[in-house]
PDB file of C-alpha atoms in Angstrom:
ATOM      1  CA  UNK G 108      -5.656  25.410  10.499  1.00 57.00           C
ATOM      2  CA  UNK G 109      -9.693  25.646  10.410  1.00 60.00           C
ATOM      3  CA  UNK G 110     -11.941  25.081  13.493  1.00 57.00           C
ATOM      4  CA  UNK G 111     -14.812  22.646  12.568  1.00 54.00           C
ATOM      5  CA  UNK G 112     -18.416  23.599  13.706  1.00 54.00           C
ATOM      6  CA  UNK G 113     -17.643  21.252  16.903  1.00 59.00           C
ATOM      7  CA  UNK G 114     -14.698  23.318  17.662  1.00 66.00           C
ATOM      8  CA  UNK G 115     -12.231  20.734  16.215  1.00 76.00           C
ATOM      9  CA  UNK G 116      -9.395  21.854  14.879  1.00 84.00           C
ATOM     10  CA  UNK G 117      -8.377  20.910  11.092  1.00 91.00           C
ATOM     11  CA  UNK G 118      -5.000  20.144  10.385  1.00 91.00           C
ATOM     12  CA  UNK G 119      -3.929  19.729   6.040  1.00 89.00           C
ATOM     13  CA  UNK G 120      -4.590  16.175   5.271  1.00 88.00           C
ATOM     14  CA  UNK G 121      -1.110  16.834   3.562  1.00 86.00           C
ATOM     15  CA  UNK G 122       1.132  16.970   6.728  1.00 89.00           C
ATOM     16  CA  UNK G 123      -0.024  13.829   8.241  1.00 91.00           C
ATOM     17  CA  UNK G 124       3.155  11.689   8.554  1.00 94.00           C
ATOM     18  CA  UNK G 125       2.323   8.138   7.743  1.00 95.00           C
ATOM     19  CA  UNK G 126       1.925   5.875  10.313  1.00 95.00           C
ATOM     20  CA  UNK G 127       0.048   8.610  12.934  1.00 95.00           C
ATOM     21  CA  UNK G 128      -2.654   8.072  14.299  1.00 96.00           C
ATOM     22  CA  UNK G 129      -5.466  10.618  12.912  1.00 96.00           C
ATOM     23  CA  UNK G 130      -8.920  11.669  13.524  1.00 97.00           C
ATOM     24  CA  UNK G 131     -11.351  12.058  10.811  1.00 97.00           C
ATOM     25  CA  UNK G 132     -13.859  14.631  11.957  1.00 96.00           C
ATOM     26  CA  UNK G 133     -16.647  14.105   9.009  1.00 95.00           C
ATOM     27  CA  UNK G 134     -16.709  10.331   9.951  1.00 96.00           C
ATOM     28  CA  UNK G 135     -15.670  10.758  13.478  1.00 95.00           C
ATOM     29  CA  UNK G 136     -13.527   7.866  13.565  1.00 96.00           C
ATOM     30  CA  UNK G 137      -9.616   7.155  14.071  1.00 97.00           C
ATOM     31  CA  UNK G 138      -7.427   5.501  11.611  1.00 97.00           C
ATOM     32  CA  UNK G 139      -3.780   4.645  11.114  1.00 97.00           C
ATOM     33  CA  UNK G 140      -2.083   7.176   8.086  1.00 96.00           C
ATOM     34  CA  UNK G 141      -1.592   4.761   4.810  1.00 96.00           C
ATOM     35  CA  UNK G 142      -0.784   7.115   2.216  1.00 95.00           C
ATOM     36  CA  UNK G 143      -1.477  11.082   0.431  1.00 94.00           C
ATOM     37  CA  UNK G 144      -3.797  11.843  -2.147  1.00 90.00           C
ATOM     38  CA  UNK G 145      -2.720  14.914  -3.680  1.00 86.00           C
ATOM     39  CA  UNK G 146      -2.541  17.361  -0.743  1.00 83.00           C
ATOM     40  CA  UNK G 147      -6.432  17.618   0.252  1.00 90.00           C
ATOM     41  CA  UNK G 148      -6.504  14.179   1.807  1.00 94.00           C
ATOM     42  CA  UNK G 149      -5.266  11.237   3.358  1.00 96.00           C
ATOM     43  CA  UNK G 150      -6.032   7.630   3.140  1.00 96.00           C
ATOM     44  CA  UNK G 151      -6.510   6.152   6.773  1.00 97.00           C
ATOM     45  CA  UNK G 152      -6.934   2.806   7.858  1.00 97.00           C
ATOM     46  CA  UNK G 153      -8.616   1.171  11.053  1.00 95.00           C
ATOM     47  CA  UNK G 154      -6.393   0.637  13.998  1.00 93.00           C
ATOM     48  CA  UNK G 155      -7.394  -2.961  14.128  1.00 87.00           C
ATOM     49  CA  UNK G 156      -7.026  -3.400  10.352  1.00 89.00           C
ATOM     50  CA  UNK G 157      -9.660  -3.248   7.277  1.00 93.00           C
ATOM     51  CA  UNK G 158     -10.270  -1.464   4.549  1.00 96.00           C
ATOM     52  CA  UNK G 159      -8.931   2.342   3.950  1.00 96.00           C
ATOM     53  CA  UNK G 160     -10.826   5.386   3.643  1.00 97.00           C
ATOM     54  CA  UNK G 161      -9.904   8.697   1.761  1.00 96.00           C
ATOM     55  CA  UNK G 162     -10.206  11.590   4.607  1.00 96.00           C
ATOM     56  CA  UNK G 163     -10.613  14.914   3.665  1.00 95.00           C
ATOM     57  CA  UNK G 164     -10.781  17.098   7.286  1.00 95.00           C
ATOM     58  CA  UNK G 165      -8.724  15.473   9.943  1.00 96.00           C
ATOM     59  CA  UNK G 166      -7.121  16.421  13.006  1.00 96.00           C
ATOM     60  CA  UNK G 167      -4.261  15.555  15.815  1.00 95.00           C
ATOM     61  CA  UNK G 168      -5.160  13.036  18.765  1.00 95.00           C
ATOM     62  CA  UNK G 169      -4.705  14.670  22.272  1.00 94.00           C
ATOM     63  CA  UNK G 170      -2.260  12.629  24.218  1.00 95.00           C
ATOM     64  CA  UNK G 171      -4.984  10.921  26.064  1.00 97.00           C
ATOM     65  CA  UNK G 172      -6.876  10.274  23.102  1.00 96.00           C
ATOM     66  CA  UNK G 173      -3.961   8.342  21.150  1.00 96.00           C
ATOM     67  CA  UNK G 174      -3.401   6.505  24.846  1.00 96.00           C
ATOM     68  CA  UNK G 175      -7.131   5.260  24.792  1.00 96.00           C
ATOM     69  CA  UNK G 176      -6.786   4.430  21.248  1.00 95.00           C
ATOM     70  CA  UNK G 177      -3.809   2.426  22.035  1.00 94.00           C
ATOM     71  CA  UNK G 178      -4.387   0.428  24.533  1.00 95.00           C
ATOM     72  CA  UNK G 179      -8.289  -0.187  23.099  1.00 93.00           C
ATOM     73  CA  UNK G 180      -6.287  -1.344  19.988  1.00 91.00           C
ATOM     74  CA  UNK G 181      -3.644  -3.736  22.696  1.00 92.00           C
ATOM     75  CA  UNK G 182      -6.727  -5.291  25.008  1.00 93.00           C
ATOM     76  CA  UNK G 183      -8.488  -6.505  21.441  1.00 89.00           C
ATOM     77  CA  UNK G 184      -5.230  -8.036  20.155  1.00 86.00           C
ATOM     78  CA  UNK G 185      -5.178  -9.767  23.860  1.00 89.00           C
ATOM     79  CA  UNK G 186      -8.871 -10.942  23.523  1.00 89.00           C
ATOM     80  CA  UNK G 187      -8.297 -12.382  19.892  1.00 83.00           C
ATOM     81  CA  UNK G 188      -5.447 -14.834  21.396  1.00 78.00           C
ATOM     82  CA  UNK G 189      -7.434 -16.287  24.444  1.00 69.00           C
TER      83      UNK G 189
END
């Protein structure tokens, strides 16, 4: 495991389980695990949905952060069917 210059630590894009949720630190977004390329990246997806992304240095959510990024992902699906 590396520690990115904002103290983030990198975890191998290889042992991402699919379906995790995943940070990427370059882009500094979430996504959804879709799939391996090779074993120096992963493809993620938006939680919502959309297109995938190749992801070269991820890491783990904290607890709290995967909580935040569920429900976030649970109040839009609730806004979508009012």
């Amino acid at each position: 495991m590396a520690t990115t210059d904002a103290g983030e630590v990198a975890v191998p894009p290889g042992t991402c389980p699919l379906g995790t949720l995943i940070k990427d630190i370059e882009r500094d977004k979430v996504g959804v695990v879709m799939g391996h390329v090779g074993g120096d990246r992963v493809q993620l997806r938006p939680v919502g949905g959309g297109l995938e992304w190749d992801a070269f240095k991820v890491r783990s959510l904290t607890p709290r952060e995967e909580l935040s990024v569920r429900n976030a992902a649970r109040n839009e699906l609730t806004r979508r069917a009012l």
